[in-house]
CSV table of C-alpha atoms and ligand atoms in Angstrom, one decimal:
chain,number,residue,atom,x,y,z
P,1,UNK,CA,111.5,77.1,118.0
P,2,UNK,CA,112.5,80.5,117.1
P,3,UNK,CA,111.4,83.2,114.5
P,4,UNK,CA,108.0,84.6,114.1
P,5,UNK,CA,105.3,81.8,113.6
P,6,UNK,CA,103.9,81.2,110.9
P,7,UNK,CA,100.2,82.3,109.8
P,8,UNK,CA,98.0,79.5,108.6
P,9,UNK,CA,95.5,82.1,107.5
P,10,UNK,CA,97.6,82.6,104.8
P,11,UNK,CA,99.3,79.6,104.0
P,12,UNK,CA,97.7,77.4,100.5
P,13,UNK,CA,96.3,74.2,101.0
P,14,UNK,CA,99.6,72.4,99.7
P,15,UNK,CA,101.8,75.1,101.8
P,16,UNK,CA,99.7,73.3,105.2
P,17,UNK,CA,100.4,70.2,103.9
P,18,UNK,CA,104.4,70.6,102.9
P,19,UNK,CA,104.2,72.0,106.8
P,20,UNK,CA,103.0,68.8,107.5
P,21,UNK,CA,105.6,66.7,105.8
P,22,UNK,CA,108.4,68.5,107.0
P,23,UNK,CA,107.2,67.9,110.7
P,24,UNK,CA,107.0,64.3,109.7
P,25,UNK,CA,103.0,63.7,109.3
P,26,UNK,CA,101.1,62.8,106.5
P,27,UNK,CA,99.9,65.4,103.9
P,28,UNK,CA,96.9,65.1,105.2
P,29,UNK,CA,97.2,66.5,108.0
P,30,UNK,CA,98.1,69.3,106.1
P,31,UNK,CA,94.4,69.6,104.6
P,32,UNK,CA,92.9,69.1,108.3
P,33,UNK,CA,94.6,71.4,109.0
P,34,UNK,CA,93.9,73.9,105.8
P,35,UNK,CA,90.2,73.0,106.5
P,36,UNK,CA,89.9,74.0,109.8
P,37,UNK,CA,91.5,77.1,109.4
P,38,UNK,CA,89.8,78.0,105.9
P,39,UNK,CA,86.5,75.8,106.0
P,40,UNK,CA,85.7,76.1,109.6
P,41,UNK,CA,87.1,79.5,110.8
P,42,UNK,CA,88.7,77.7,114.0
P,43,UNK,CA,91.6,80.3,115.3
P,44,UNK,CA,92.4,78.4,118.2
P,45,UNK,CA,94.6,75.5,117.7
P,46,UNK,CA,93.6,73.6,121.0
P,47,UNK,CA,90.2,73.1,119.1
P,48,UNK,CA,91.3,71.2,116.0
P,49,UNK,CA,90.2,68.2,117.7
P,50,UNK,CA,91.0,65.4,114.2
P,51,UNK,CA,94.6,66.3,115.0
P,52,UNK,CA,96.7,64.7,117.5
P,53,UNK,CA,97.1,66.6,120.4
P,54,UNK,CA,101.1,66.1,120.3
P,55,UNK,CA,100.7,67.7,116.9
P,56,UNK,CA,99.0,70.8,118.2
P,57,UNK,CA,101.2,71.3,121.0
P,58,UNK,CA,104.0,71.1,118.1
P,59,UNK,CA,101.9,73.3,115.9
P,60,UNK,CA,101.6,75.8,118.8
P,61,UNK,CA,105.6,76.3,118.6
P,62,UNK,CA,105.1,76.7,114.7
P,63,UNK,CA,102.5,78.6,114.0
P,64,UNK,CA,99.7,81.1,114.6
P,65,UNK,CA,96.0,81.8,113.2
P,66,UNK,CA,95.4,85.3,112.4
P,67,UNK,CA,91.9,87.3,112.1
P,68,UNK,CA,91.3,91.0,112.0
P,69,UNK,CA,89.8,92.6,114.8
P,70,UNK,CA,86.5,93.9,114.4
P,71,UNK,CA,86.8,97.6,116.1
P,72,UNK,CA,82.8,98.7,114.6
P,73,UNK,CA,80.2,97.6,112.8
P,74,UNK,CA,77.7,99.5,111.1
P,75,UNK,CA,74.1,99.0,109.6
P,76,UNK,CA,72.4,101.2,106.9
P,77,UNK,CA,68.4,102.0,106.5
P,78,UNK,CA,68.7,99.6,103.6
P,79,UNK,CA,70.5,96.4,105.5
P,80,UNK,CA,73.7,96.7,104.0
P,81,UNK,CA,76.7,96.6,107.0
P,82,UNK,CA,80.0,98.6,106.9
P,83,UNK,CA,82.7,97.0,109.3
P,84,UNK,CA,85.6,98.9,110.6
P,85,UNK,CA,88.5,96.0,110.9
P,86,UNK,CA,92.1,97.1,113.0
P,87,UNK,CA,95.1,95.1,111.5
P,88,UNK,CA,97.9,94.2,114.1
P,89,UNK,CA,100.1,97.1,113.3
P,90,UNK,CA,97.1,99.7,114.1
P,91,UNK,CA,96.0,100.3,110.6
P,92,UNK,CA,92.7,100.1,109.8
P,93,UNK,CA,90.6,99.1,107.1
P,94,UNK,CA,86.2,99.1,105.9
P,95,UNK,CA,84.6,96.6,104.4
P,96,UNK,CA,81.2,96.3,103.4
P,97,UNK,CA,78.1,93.5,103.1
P,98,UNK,CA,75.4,94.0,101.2
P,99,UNK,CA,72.9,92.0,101.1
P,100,UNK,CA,70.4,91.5,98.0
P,101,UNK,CA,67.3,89.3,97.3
P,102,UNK,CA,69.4,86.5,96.5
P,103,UNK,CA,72.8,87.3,97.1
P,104,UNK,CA,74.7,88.8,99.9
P,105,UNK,CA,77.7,90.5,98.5
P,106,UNK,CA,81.2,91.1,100.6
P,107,UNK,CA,82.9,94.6,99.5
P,108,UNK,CA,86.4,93.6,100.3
P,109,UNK,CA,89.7,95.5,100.4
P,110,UNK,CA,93.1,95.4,99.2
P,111,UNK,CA,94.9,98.0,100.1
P,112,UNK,CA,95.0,100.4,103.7
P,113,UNK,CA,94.1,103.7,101.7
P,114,UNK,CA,95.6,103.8,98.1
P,115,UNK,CA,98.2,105.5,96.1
P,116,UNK,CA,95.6,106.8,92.6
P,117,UNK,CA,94.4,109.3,94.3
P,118,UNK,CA,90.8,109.4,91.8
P,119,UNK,CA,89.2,112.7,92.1
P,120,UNK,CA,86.2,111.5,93.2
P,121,UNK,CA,86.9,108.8,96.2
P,122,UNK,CA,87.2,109.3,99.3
P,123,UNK,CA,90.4,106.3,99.6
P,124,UNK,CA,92.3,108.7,97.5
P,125,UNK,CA,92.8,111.5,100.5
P,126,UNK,CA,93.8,109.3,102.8
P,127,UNK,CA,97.1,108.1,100.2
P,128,UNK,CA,98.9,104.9,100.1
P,129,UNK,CA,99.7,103.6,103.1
P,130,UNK,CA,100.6,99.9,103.0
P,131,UNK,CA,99.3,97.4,100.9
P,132,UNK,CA,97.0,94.3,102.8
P,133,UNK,CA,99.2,90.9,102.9
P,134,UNK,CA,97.4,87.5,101.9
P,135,UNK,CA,96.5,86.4,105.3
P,136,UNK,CA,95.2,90.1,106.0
P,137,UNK,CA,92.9,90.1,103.0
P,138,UNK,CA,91.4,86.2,103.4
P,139,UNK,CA,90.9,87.2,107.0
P,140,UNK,CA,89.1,90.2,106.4
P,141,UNK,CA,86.6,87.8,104.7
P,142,UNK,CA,86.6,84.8,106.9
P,143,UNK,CA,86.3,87.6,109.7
P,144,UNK,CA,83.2,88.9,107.2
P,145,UNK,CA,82.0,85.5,107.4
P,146,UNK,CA,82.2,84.9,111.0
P,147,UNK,CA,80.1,88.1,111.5
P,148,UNK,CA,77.1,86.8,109.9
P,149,UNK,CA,74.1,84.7,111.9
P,150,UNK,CA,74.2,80.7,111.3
P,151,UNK,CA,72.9,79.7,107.8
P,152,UNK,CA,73.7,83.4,105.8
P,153,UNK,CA,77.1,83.4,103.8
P,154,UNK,CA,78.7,85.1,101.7
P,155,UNK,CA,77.9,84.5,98.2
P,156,UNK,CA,79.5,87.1,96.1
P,157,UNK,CA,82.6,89.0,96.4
P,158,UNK,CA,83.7,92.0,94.7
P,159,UNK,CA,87.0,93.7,95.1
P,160,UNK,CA,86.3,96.9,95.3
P,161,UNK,CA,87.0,98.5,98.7
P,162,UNK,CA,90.0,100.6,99.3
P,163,UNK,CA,92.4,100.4,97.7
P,164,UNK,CA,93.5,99.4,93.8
P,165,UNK,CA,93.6,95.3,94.0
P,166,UNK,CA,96.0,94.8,90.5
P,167,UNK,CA,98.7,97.1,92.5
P,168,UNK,CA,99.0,94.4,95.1
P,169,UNK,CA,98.5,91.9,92.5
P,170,UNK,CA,100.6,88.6,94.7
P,171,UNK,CA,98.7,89.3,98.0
P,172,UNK,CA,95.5,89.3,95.8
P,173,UNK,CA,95.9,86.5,93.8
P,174,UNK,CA,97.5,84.3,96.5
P,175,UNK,CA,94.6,84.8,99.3
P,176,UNK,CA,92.0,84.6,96.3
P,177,UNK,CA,93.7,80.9,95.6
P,178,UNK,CA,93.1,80.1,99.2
P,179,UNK,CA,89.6,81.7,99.2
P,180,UNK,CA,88.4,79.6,96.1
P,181,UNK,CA,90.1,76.2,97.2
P,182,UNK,CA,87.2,73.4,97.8
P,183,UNK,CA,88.8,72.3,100.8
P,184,UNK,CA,88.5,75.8,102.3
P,185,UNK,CA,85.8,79.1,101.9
P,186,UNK,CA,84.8,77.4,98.3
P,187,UNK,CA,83.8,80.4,96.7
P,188,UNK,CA,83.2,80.4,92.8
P,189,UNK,CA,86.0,82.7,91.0
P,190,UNK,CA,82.8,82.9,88.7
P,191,UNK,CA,81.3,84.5,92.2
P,192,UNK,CA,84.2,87.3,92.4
P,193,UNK,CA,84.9,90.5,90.7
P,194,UNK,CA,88.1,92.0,90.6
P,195,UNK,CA,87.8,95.8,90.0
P,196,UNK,CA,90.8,98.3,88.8
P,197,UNK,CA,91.3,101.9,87.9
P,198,UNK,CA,92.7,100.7,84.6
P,199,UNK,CA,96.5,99.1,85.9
P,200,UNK,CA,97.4,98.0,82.2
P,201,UNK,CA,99.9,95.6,83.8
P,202,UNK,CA,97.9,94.0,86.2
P,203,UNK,CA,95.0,93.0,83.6
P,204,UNK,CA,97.8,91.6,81.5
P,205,UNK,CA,99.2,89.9,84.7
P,206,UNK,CA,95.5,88.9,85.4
P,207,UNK,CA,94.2,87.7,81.8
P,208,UNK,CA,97.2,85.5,81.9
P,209,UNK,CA,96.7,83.8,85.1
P,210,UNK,CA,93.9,81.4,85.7
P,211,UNK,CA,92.2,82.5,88.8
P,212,UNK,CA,89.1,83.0,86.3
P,213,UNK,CA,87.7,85.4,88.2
P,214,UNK,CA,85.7,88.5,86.8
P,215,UNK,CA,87.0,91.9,85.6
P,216,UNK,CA,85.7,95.6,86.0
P,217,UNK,CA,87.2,98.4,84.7
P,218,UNK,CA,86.6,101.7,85.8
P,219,UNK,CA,86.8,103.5,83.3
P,220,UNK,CA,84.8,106.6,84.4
P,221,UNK,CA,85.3,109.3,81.5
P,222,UNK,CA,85.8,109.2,77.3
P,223,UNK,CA,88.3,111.2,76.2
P,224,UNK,CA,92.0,111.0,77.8
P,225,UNK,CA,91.8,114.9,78.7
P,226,UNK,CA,89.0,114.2,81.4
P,227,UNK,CA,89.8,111.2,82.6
P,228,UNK,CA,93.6,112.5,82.9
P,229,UNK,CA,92.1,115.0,85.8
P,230,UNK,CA,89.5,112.5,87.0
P,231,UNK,CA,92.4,109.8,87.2
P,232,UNK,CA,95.4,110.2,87.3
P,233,UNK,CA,96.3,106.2,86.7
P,234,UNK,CA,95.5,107.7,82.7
P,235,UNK,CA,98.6,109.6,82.4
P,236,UNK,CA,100.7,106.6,83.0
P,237,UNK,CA,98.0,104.0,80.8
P,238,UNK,CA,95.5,106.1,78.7
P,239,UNK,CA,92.0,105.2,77.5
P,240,UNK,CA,93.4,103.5,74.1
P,241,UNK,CA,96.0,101.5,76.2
P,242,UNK,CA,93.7,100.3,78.5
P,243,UNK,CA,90.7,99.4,75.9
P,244,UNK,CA,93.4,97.2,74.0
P,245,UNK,CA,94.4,95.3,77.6
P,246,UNK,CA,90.3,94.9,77.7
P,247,UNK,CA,90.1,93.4,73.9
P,248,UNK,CA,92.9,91.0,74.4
P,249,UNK,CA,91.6,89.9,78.0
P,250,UNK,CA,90.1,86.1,77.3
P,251,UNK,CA,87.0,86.0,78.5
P,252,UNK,CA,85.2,82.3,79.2
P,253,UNK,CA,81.8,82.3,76.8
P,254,UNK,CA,78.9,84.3,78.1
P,255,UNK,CA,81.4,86.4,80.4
P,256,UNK,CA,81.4,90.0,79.8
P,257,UNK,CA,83.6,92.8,81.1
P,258,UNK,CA,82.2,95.2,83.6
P,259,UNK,CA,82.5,99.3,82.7
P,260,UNK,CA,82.0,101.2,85.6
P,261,UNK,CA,81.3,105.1,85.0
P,262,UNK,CA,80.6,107.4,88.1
P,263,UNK,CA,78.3,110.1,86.8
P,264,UNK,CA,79.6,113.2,87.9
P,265,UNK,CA,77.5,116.4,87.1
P,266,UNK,CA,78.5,118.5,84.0
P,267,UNK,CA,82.1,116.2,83.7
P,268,UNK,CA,81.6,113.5,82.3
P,269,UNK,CA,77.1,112.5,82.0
P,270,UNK,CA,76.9,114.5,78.1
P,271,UNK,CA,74.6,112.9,76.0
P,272,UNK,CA,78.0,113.1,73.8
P,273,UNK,CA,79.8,111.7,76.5
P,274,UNK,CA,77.0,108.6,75.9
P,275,UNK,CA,78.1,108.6,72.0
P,276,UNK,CA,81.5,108.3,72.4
P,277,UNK,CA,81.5,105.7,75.2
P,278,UNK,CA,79.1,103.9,72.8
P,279,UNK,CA,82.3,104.4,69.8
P,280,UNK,CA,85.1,103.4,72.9
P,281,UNK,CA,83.3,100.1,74.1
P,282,UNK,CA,82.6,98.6,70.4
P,283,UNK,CA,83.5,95.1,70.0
P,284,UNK,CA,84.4,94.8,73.1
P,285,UNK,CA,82.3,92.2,75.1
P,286,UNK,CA,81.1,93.9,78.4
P,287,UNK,CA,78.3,96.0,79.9
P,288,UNK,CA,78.5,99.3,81.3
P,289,UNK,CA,77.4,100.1,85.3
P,290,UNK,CA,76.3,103.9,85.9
P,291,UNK,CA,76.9,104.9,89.4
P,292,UNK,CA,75.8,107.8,90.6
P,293,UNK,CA,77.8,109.4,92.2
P,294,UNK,CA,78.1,109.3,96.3
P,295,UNK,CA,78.6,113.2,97.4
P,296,UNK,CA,80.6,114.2,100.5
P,297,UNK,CA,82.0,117.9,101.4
P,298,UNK,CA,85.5,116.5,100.9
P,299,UNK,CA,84.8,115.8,97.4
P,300,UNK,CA,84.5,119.1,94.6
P,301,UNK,CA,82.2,117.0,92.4
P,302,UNK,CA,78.2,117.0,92.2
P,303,UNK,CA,76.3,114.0,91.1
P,304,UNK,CA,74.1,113.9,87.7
P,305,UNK,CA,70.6,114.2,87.9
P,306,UNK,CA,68.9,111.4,87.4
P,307,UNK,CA,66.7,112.4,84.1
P,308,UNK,CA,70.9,113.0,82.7
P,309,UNK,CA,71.5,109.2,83.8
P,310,UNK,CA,69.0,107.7,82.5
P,311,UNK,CA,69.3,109.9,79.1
P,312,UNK,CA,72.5,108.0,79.5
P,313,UNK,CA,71.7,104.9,79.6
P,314,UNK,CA,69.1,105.7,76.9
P,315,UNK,CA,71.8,106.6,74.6
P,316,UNK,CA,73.9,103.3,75.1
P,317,UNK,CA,70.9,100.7,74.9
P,318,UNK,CA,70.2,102.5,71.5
P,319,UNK,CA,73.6,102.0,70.5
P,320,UNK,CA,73.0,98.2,71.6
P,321,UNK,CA,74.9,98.4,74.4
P,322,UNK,CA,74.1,96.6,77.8
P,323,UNK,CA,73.9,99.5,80.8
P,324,UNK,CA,72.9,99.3,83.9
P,325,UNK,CA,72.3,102.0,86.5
P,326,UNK,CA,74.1,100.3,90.1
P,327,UNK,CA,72.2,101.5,92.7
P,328,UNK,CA,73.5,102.7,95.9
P,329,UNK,CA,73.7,101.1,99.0
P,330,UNK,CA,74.6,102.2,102.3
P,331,UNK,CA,75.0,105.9,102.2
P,332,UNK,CA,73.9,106.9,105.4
P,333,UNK,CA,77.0,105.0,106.7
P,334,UNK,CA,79.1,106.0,104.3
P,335,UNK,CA,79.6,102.7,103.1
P,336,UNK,CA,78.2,103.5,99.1
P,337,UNK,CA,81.3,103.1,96.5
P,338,UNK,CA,83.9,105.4,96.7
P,339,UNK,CA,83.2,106.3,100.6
P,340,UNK,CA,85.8,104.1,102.6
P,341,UNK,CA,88.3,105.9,104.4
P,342,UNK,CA,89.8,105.0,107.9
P,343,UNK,CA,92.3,107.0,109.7
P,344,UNK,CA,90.2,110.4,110.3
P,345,UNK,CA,87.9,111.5,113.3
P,346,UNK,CA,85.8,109.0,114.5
P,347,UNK,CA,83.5,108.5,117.9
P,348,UNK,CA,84.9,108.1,121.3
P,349,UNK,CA,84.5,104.5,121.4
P,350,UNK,CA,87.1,104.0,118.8
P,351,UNK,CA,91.1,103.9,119.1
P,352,UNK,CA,93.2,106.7,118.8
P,353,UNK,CA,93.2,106.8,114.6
P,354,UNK,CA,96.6,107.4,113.0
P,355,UNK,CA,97.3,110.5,111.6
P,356,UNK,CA,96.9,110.9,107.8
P,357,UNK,CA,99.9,112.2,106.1
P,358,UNK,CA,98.5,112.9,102.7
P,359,UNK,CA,96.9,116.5,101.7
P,360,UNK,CA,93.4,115.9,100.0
P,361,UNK,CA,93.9,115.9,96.5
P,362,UNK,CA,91.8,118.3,93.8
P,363,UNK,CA,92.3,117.1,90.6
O,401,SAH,N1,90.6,100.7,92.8
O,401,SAH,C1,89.5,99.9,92.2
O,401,SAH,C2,88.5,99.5,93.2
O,401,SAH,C3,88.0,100.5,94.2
O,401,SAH,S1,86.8,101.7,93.6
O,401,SAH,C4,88.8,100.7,91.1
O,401,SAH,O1,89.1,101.8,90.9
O,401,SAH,O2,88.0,100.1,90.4
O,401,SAH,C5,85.3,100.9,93.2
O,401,SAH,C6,84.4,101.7,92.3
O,401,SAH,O3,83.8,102.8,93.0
O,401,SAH,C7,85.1,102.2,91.1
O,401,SAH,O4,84.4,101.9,90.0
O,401,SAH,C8,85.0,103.7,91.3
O,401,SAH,O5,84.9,104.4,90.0
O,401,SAH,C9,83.7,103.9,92.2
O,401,SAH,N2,83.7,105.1,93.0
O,401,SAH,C10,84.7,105.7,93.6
O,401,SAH,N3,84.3,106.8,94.2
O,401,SAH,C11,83.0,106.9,94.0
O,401,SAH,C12,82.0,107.9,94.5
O,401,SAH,N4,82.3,108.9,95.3
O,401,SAH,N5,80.7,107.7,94.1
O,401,SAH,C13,80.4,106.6,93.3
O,401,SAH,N6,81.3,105.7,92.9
O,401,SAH,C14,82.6,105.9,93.2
């Protein structure tokens, strides 16, 4: 057989099983295979003991079973864990868990760096350098997975490590299929949260596809002017564009959008900042998250006091309005929202990084 094998990390369920048929087996064998992979987290085919051993040997010819190698792993004060994954083509991407009374959320990316170049992450200065493919991005959680004692898994995902997920939409939305299919992880789309810098696109691309999964916005400031320096994305799709993509995006009953807004001293944490948020976000069904902001030198922002976020959120519950203040985890491994960045000086222990091409960016 020649040509590059094919990697069942990223193949669908009915992809395994057309495999199947065309080597002249039963579909099912196509879901043993799937569940294995998916289910299972087996890499090695030699192990996939309900198949045939004439159809591994065959399989060995066709395909392969990629995961991410884990090059570090972290742990915070506060339990939360920041991995540092290397991809085959020396790239390198974080990803976070954080575990919660009765959840343990995976931080998962999308992207190696990313091209929106937000004033206030840390992503942003290392610029776009390639986006994940599907069976990078289902491996980085299976990978996640396998990292975990016996009996913990993952219950939550959210979408929100490097990189912006809706400007890789196919990638994201095919390895999502695989990670929600019973046969496989099983995860809930109810369980998952998708989160964008406001790709008008994408949420239309999303609202009318059915992975059902949940949306966040990060929206992050309330007039265009602001959010123009804090985001660039707004030049190309400003505030009003992006609420409208929000109001038409059908949302199951009892779902709610998700309004993130990084408080960022003296920018964008006015108590008339609060007012018009409250006038922006009106009739539209969602809740707003205040996140402090995570500080680092390579940043030029400050965070809010705390008194100004919760004078905040004061000013949104009175204008009946659902705000919550996220709190942060894993800051003293740089692992908080915002902090993921791979490519720049690390210990000894770790491979030679790549260089990073992009200037940082001030606004
Ligand atoms: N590109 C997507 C997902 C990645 S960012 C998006 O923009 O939504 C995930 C969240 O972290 C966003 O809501 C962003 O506003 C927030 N964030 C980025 N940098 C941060 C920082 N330094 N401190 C706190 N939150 C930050």
């Amino acid at each position: 057989m020649t040509g590059r094998p094919l990697d069942a990390t990223g193949l669908l369920r009915d992809e395994a099983e057309a495999l199947m048929a065309e080597l002249g087996q039963s579909r099912y064998r196509g879901r043993q295979l799937f569940q294995w992979v998916q289910a299972r987290r087996v890499t090695n085919l030699g192990a996939m003991t309900t198949l045939p051993r004439t159809l591994r040997a065959t399989l060995a010819e066709r395909i392969s079973v990629s995961r991410p190698v884990v090059v570090r792993e972290q742990r915070a004060a506060d339990g939360t864990r920041k991995v540092l994954f290397g991809l085959r083509d020396g790239e390198e991407i974080e990803s976070v868990l954080i575990p919660d009374e009765d959840r343990l959320t995976a931080c998962v990316s999308t992207q190696v760096g990313c091209a929106l170049a937000c004033r206030f992450c840390l992503t942003g200065l290392m610029g776009m350098r390639r986006n994940l493919t599907p069976a990078e991005i289902v491996g980085e959680v299976l990978a996640l997975q396998d990292s975990l004692e016996p009996g913990t898994r993952i219950s939550n995902m959210v979408l929100m490590g490097m990189g912006e997920p809706l400007l890789n939409f196919r990638a994201v939305e095919r390895a999502l299929r695989i990670l929600c299919d019973e046969y496989g992880a099983g995860f809930s789309p109810r369980r998952i949260t998708l989160s964008t810098a406001g790709h008008v696109p994408g949420i239309r691309k999303l609202a009318a596809s059915d992975l059902g999964v949940n949306l966040a916005v990060s929206l992050n400031a309330t007039t265009d002017g602001m959010r123009d320096r804090l985001m660039p994305i707004n030049k190309r799709w400003p505030i009003a564009e992006l609420l409208e993509a929000c109001r038409a995006y059908p949302l199951p009953q009892r779902r709610r959008l998700t309004f993130e807004y990084v408080m960022l001293d003296g920018v964008n944490d006015s108590a008339e900042d609060a007012q018009r948020l409250a006038r922006l976000l009106c009739g539209i069904r969602g809740k707003i998250n205040l996140i402090p902001f995570n500080v680092t030198p390579d940043l030029p922002d400050r965070p809010s006091p705390r008194e100004r976020i919760e004078a905040f959120q004061r000013i949104l519950c009175n204008a009946h309005l659902t705000a919550t203040i996220r709190e942060s985890r894993g800051q003293d491994i740089s692992a908080a929202c915002g902090m993921l960045r791979t490519g720049t000086d690390r210990d000894s222990t770790a491979k030679t990084p790549p260089t990073v091409k992009s200037e940082p960016k001030t606004g």
